[in-house]
Coordinates of C-alpha atoms in Angstrom, one line a residue:
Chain A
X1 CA -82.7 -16.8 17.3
X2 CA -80.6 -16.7 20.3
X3 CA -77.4 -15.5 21.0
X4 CA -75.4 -18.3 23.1
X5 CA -77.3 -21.5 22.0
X6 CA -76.4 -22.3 18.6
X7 CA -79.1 -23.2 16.4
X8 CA -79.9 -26.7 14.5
X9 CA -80.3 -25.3 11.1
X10 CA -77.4 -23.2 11.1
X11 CA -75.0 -25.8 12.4
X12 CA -76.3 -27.7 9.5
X13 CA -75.6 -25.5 6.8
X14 CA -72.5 -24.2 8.3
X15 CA -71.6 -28.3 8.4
X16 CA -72.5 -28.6 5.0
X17 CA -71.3 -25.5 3.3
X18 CA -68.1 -25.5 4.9
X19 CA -67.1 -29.4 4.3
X20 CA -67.6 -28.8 0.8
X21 CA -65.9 -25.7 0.4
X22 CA -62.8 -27.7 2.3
X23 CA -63.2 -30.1 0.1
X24 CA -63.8 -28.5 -3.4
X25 CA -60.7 -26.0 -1.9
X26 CA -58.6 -28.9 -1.3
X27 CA -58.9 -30.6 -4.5
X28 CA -59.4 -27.5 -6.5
X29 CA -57.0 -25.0 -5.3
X30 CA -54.3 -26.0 -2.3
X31 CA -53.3 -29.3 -3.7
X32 CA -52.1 -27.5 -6.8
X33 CA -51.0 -24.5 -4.9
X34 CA -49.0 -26.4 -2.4
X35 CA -47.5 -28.8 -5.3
X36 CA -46.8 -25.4 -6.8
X37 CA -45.1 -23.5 -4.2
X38 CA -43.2 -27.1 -3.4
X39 CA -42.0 -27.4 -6.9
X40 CA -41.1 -23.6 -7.2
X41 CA -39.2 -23.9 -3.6
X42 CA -37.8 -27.2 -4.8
X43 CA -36.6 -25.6 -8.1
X44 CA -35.0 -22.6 -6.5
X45 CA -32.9 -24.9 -4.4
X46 CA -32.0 -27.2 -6.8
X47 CA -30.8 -23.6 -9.3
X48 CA -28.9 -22.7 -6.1
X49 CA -27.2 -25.9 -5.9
X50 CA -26.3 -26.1 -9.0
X51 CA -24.8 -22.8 -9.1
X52 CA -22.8 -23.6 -6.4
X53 CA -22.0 -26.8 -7.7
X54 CA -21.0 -25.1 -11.1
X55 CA -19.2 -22.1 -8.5
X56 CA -17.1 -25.5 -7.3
X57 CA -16.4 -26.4 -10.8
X58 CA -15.4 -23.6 -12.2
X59 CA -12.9 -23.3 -9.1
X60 CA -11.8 -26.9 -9.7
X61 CA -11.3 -26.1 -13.2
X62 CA -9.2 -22.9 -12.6
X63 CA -6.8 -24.6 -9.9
X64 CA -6.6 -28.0 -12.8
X65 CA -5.3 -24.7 -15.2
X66 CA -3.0 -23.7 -12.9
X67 CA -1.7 -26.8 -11.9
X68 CA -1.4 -27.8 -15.7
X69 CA 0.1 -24.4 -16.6
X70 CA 2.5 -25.0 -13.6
X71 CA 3.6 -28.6 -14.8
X72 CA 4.1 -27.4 -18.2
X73 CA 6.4 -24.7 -17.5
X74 CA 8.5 -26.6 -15.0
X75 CA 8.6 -29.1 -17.9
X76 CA 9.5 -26.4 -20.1
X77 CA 12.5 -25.5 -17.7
X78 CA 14.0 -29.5 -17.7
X79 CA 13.5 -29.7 -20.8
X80 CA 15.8 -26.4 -21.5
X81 CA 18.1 -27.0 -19.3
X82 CA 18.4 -30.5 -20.6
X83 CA 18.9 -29.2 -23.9
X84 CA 21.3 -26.3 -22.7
X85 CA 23.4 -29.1 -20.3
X86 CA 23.4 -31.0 -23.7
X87 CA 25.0 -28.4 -25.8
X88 CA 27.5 -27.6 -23.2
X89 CA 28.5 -31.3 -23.2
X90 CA 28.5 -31.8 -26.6
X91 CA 30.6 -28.6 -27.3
X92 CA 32.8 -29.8 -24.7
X93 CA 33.4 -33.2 -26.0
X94 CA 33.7 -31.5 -29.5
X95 CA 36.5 -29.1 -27.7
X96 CA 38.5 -32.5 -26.8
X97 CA 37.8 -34.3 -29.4
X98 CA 39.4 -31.3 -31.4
X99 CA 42.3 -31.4 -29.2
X100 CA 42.9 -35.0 -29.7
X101 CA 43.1 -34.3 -32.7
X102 CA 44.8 -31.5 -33.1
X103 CA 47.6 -33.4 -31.0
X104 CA 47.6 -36.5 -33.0
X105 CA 48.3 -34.5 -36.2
X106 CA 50.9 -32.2 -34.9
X107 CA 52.6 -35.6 -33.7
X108 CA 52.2 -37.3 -37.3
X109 CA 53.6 -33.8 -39.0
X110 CA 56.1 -34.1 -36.5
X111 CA 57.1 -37.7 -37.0
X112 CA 56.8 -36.9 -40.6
X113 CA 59.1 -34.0 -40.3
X114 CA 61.9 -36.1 -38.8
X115 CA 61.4 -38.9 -41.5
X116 CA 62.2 -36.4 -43.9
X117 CA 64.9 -34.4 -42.2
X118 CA 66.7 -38.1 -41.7
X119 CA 66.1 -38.8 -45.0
X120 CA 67.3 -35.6 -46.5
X121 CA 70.6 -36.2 -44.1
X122 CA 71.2 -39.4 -45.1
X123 CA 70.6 -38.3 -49.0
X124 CA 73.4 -35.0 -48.2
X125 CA 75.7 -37.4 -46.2
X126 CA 75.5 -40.0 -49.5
X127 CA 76.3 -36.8 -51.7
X128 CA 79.0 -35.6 -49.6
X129 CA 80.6 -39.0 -49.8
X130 CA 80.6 -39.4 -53.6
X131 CA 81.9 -36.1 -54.0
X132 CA 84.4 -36.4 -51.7
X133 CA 85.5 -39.2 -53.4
X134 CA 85.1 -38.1 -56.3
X135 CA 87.2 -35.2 -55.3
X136 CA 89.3 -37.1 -53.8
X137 CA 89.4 -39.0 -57.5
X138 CA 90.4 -36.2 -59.0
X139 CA 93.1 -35.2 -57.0
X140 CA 94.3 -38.6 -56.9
X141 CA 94.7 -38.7 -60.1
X142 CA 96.4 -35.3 -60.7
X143 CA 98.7 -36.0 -57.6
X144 CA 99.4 -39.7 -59.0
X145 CA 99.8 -38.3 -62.8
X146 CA 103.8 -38.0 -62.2
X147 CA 106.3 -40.4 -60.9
X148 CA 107.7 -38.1 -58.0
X149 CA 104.1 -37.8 -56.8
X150 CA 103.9 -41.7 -56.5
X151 CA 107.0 -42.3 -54.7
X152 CA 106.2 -39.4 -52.3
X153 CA 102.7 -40.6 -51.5
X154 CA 104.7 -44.5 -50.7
X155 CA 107.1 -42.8 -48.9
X156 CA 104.6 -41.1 -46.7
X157 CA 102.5 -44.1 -45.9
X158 CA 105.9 -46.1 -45.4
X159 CA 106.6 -43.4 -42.7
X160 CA 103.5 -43.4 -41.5
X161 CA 103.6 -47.2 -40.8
X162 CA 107.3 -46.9 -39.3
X163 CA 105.8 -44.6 -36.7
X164 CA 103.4 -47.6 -35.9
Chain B
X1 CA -53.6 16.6 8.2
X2 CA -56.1 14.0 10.5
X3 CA -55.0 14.9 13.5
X4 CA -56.4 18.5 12.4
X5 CA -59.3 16.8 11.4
X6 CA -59.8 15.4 14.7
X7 CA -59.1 18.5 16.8
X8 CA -61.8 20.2 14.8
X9 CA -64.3 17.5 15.2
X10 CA -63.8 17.2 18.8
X11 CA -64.5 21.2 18.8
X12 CA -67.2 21.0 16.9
X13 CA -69.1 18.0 19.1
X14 CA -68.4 20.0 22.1
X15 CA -69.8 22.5 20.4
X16 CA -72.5 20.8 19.4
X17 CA -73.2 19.6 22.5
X18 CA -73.7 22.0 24.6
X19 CA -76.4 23.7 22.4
X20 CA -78.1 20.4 21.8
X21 CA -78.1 19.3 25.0
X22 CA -81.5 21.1 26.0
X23 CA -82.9 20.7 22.8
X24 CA -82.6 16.8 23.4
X25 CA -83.7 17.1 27.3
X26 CA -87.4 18.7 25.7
X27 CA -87.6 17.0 22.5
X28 CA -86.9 13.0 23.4
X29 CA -90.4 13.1 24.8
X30 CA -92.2 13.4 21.4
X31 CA -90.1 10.9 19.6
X32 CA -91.5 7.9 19.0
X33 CA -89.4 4.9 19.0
X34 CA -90.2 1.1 17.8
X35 CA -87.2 -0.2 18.8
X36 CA -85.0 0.3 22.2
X37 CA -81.0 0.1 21.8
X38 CA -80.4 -3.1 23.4
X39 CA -83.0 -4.4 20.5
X40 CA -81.2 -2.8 17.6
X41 CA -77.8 -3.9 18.4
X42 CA -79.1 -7.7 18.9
X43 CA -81.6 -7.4 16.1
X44 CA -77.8 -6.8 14.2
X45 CA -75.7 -9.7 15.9
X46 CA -78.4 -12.4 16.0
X47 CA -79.6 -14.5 13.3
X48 CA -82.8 -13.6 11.5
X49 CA -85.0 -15.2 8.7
X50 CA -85.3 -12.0 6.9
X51 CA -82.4 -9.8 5.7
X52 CA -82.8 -6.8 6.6
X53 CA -80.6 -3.4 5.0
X54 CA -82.3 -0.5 5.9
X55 CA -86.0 1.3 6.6
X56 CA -86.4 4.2 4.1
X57 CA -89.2 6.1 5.9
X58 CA -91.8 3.3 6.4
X59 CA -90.4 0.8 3.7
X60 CA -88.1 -2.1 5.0
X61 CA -85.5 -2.5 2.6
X62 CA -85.2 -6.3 3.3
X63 CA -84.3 -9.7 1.0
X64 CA -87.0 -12.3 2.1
X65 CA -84.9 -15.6 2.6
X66 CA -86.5 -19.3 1.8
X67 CA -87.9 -21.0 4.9
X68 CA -86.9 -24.9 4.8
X69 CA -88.7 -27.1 7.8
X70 CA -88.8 -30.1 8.5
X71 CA -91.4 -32.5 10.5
X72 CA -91.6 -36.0 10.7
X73 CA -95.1 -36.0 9.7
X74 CA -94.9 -33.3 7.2
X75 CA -91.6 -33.9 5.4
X76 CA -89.4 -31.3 4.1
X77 CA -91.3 -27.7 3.2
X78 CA -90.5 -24.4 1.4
X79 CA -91.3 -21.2 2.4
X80 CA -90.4 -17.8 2.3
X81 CA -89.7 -15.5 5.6
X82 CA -91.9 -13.0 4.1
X83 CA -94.9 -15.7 4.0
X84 CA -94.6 -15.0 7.9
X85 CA -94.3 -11.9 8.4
X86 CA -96.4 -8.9 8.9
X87 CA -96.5 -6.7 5.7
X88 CA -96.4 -3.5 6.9
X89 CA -94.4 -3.9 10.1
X90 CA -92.3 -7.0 9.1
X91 CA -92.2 -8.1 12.1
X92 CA -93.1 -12.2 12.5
X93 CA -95.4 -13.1 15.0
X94 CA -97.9 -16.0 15.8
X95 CA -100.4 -14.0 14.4
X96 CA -99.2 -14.2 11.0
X97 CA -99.2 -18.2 10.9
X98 CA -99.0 -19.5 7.5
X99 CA -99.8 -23.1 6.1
X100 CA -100.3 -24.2 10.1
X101 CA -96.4 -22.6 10.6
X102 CA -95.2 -19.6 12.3
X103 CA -92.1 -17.8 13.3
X104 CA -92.5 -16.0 16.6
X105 CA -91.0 -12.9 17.6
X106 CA -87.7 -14.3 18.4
X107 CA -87.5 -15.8 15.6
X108 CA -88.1 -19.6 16.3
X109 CA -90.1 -21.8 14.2
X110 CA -93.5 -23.2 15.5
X111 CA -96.8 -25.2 15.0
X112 CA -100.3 -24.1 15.1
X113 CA -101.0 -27.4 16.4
X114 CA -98.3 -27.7 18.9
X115 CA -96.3 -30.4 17.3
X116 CA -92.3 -30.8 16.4
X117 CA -90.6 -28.8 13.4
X118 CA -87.3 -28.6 12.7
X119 CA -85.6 -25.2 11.0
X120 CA -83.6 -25.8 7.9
X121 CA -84.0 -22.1 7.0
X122 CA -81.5 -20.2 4.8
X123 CA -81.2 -17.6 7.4
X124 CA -79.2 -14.4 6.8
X125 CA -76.5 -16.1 8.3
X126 CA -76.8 -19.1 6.0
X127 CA -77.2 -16.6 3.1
X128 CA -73.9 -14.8 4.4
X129 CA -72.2 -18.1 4.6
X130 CA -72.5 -18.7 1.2
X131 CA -71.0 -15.2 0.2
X132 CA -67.8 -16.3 2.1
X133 CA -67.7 -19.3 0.8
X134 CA -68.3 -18.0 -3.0
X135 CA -65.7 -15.0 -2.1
X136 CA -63.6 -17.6 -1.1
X137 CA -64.2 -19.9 -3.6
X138 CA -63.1 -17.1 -6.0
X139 CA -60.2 -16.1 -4.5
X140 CA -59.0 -19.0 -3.9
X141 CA -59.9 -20.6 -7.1
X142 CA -58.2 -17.9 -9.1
X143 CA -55.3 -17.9 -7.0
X144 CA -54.9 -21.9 -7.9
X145 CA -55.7 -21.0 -11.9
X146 CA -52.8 -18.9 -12.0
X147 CA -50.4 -22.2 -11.0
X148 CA -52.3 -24.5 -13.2
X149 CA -51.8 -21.7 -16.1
X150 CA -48.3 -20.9 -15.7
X151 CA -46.9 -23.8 -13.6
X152 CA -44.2 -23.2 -10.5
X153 CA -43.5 -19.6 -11.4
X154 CA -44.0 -16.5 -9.3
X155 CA -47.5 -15.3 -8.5
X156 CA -49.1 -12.9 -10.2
X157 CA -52.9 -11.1 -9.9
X158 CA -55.1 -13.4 -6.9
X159 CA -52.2 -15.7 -6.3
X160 CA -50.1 -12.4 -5.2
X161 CA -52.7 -12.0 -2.6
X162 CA -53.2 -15.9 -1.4
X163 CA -49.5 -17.0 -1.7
X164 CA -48.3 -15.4 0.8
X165 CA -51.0 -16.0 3.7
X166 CA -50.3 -20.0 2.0
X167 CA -47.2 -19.8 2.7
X168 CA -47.4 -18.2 5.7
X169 CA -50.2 -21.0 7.5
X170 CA -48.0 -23.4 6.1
X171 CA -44.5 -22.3 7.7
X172 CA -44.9 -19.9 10.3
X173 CA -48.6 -22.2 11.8
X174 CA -48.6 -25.8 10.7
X175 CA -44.9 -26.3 10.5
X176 CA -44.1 -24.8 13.8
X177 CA -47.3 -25.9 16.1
X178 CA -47.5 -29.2 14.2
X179 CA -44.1 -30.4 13.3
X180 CA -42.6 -32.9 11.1
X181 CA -46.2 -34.6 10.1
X182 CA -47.6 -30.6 9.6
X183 CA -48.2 -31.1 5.4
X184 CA -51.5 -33.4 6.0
X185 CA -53.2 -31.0 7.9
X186 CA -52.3 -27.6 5.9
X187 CA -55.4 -27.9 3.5
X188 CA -57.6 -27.4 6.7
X189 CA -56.1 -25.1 8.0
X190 CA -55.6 -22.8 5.0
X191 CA -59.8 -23.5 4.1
X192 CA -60.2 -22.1 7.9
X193 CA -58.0 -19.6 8.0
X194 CA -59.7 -17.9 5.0
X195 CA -63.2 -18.5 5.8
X196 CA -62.6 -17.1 9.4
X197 CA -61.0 -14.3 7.6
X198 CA -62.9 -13.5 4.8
X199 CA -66.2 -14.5 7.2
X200 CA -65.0 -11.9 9.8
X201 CA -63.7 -9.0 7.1
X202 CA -67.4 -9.2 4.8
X203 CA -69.3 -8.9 8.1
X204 CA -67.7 -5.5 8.7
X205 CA -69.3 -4.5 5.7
X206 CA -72.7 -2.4 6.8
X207 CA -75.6 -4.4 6.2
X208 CA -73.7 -7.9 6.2
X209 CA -74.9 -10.4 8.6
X210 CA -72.4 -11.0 11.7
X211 CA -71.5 -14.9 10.4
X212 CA -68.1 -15.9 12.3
X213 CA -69.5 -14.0 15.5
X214 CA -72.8 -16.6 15.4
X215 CA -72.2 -19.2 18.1
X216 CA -73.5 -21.9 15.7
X217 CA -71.0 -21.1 13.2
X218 CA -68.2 -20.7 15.8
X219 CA -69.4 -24.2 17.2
X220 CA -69.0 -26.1 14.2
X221 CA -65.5 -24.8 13.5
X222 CA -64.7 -25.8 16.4
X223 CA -66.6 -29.3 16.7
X224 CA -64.8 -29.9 13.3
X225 CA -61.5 -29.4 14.6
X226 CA -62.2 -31.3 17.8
X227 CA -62.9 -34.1 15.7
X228 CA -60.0 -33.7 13.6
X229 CA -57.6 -33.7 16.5
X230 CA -58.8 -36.6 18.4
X231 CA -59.5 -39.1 15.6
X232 CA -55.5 -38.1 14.7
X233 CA -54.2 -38.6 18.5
X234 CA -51.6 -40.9 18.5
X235 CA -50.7 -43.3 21.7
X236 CA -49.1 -40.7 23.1
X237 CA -51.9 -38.4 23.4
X238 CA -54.3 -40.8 24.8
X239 CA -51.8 -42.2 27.3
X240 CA -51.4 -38.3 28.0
X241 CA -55.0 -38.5 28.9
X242 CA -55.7 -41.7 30.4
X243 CA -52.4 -42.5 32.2
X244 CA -50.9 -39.1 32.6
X245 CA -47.3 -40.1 33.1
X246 CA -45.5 -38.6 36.3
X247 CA -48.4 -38.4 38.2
X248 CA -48.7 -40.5 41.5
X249 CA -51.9 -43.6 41.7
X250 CA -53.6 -41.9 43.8
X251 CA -53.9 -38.4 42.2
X252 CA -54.3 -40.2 38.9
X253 CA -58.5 -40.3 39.2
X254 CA -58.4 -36.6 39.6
X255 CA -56.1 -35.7 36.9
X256 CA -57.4 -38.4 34.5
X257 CA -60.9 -36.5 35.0
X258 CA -59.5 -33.1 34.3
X259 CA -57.7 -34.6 31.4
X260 CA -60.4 -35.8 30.1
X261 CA -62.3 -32.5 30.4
X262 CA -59.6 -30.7 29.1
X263 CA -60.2 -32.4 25.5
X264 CA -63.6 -30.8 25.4
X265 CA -62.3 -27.2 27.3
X266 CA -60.3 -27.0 24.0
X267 CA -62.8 -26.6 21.3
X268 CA -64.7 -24.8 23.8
X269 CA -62.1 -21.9 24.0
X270 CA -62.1 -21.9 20.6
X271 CA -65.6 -21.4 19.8
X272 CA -66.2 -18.8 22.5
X273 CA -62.6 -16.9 21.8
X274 CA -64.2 -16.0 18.0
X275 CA -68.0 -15.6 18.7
X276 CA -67.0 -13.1 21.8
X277 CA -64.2 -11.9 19.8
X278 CA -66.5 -10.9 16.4
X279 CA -69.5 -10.3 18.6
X280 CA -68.5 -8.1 21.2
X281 CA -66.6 -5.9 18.2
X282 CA -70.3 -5.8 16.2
X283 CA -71.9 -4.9 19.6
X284 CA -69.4 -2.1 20.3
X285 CA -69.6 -1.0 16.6
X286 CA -73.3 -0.5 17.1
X287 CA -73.5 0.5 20.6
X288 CA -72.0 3.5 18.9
X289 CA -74.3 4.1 16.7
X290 CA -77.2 3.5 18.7
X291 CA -75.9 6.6 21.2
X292 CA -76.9 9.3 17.9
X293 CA -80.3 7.6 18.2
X294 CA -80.3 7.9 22.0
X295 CA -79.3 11.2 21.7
X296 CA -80.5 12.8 18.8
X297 CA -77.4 15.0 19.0
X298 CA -75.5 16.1 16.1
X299 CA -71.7 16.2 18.5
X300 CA -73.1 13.0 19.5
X301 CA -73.1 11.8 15.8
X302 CA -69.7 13.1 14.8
X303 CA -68.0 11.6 17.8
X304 CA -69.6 8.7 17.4
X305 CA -68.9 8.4 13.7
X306 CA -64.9 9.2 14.7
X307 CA -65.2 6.3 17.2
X308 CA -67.2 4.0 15.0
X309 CA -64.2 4.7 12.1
X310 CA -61.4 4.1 15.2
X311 CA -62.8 1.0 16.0
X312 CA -64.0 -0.6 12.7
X313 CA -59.9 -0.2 11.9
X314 CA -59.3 -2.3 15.2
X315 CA -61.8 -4.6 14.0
X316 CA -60.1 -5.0 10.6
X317 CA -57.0 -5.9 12.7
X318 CA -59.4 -8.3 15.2
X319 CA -60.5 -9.8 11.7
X320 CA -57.7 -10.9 11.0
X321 CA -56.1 -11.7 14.3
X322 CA -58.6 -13.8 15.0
X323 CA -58.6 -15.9 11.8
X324 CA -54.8 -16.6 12.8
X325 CA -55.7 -17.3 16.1
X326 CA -58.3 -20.1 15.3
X327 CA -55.9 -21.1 12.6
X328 CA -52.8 -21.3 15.3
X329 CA -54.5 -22.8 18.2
X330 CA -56.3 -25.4 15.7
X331 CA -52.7 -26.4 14.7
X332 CA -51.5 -26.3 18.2
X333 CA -54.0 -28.8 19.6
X334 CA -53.2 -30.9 16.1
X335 CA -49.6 -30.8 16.9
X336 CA -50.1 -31.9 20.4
X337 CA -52.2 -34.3 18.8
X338 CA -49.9 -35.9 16.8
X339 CA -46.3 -34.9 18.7
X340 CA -44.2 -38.4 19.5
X341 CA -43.0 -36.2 22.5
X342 CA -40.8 -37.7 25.5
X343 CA -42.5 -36.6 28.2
X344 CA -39.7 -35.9 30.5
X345 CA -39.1 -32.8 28.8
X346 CA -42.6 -31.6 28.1
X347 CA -44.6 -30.8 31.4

């Protein structure tokens, strides 16, 4: 047994005991150690990508909610101030519209107010003129009752028409 | 709390020393040895038949290991190493031939009658090779239960311990010296990385046989991995070797034939960077220990047992290094291998 030249029988058994332990190793423990450790590695990047992912989402979501929260509220706002702009308009056209009205019947009182005033004149005038004649009637006839009356009343209008 | 520890030791040794100095100078004389430094530190690093722990007194404290031959005319034989040996010395020797078969003192097979036999042995090595691989096996195996159990989920128990260094041969060696085509090529270089590892950490152990730092062992790593790079070289590799772009006509020859021997300098480095690399740390190790034998001295033994501890840590650390080292330049000739590179931008 030397010490720099190899010897036959070793090199055999070393051949032969180390092929099959690379073999029996390969089959038996790094093929399912690698797939192991490649899954495992695999897995742990996928679980970091998905949190990520699921990181992104959650942002996405958040800035949606905003954005929703942001369009409802201005929404919220037209909608009031449509409903406040409303209001005002309607209470404004009510404010005419009372006006108008207002007008138109102080007019018609108004109108109805002279209507009766001319009436009621006309009605005193009519009364003023029967009783003056009828005044007039009666102091015809007391004035006429005598003879001296009679001739005094023709000699007046006789006068009277001498003058014209 | 060690550095106090140290202080006193290295007091101690000189200590030690200087009182056992002449005591050694008188009393080496009478001591009989049966085996010289050089022969106990290779007796440790080299292959053997037998394996060998310890002598208690007279009695080797040794496993016998089968002895397999082959000869053409005598077809395939079992034995044991301890049919050959000497049973009081267990030493092997011509003299204790057996069945027309011997092992001689360096421990090669022969024939009584001169002819041709070929050694199939389960040396120590061999032996040792199977404990990696069964340690291994076990580790690994467990490891791979644990995801077949539980699916994709974190590791727990043996796959704590494996799915890191999996990972790690997978991103930080095969992705980066490979590229894009790396996931192929990470099953052999995970099987290698651990049997380099485990190989170079159990031979550490006292009494383990000194497996990844065996030249045949290094050799078929890297014959393995020369095959598996060339028979994966893509156009551009070969062009790279056989029509190196860029260079001139005339210089082509040259570079073509330094190309070429460049495919085999590869694997080369490879299986002398671990063999030296394991070897030289055993030899060290031992070297070491073989100086309380030379000297008989107990300072001698405690500093030696201080730097034996120092460098056994660095050869945890070599262990390991060196298991990523095969593993990285394995990858790197696979990636160069396989690369679609523009060459432009490469050399």
């Amino acid at each position: 047994m030397d010490l720099i030249s190899p010897s036959s029988g070793l090199i055999f058994w070393q051949l032969f005991g180390f092929l099959a332990l690379l073999f029996i190793l390969i089959k038996f423990a790094w093929k399912p150690m690698l797939a192991a450790l490649e899954e495992r590695e695999s897995t742990i990047d996928n679980a970091l990508k998905a949190a990520e992912q699921a990181r992104n989402d959650m942002a996405n979501l958040k800035a949606e909610n905003e954005k929703l929260l942001a369009e409802a509220r201005l929404e919220r706002d037209t909608i009031l101030k449509k409903a406040h702009d409303a209001s005002a308009k309607m209470i404004e056209e009510a404010k005419v519209e009372a006006g108008k009205q207002g007008a138109q019947m102080i007019e018609n009182a108004k109108a109805v107010i002279e209507t009766e005033k001319k009436a009621a004149l006309a009605e005193v005038k009519t009364q003023v003129a029967t009783l003056t004649l009828e005044v007039t009637e009666k102091l015809l006839r007391k004035n006429l009752s005598d003879e001296k009356a009679q001739k005094d009343l023709v000699d007046g209008f006789v006068n009277e028409l001498k003058l014209n | 709390m060690t550095r106090k520890f140290l202080a006193l030791s290295l007091l101690i040794s000189a200590l030690l020393l200087s009182v056992s100095s002449a005591v050694f100078a008188s009393g080496s004389e009478t001591e009989e040895s049966n085996e010289s430094p050089t022969e106990f530190i290779m007796h440790h690093v080299k292959d053997s038949h037998e394996w060998h722990f310890f002598n208690i007194g007279h009695t080797h404290v040794t496993l016998p290991l089968p002895v397999i031959t082959y000869a053409a005319d005598r077809g395939l034989e079992f034995y044991m190493s301890s049919d050959f040996q000497n049973h009081d010395t267990h030493l092997f020797g011509e003299e204790n031939a057996h069945n027309g078969i011997f092992i001689d003192s360096h421990e090669h097979l022969g024939r009584v009658d001169g002819g041709s036999i070929m050694d199939f042995s389960i040396t120590k090595n061999v032996a040792m090779m199977f404990l990696v691989i069964g340690l291994v096996l076990w580790i690994t195996l467990s490891a791979a239960r644990h995801y077949k159990k539980n699916g994709a989920v974190s590791p727990k128990g043996a796959a704590s311990i494996v799915e890191p260094i999996v990972i790690f041969v997978r991103d930080e060696i095969a992705e980066k010296a490979i590229g894009p085509k790396y996931k192929k090529f990470v099953p052999y270089l995970l099987t290698l990385f651990f049997f380099i590892w485990i190989g170079n950490l159990l031979g550490l152990m006292p009494g383990a046989a000194n497996l990844t730092g065996n030249i045949a062992v290094t050799f078929t790593l890297a014959i393995l991995t020369f095959i598996l790079v060339n028979i994966n070289g893509n156009k551009d590799y070969w062009k790279h070797v056989f029509a190196t772009p860029g260079v001139p006509a005339p210089l082509l020859p040259i570079i073509v034939v330094v190309e070429f021997i460049g495919l085999f300098t590869k694997p080369f480095a490879l299986m002398v960077r671990l063999f030296v690399a394991i070897t030289a740390g055993h030899i060290v190790i031992l070297a070491f220990i073989a100086l309380v034998f030379i000297f008989e001295s107990y300072a001698i033994g405690v500093v030696s047992t201080l730097m034996v501890t120092f460098i056994n840590m660095i050869e945890l650390l070599v262990a390991t290094i060196q298991a990523y080292v095969f593993t990285l330049f394995t990858a790197m000739y696979i990636g160069g291998a396989v690369a679609e590179h523009a060459h432009d931008d490469h050399h």
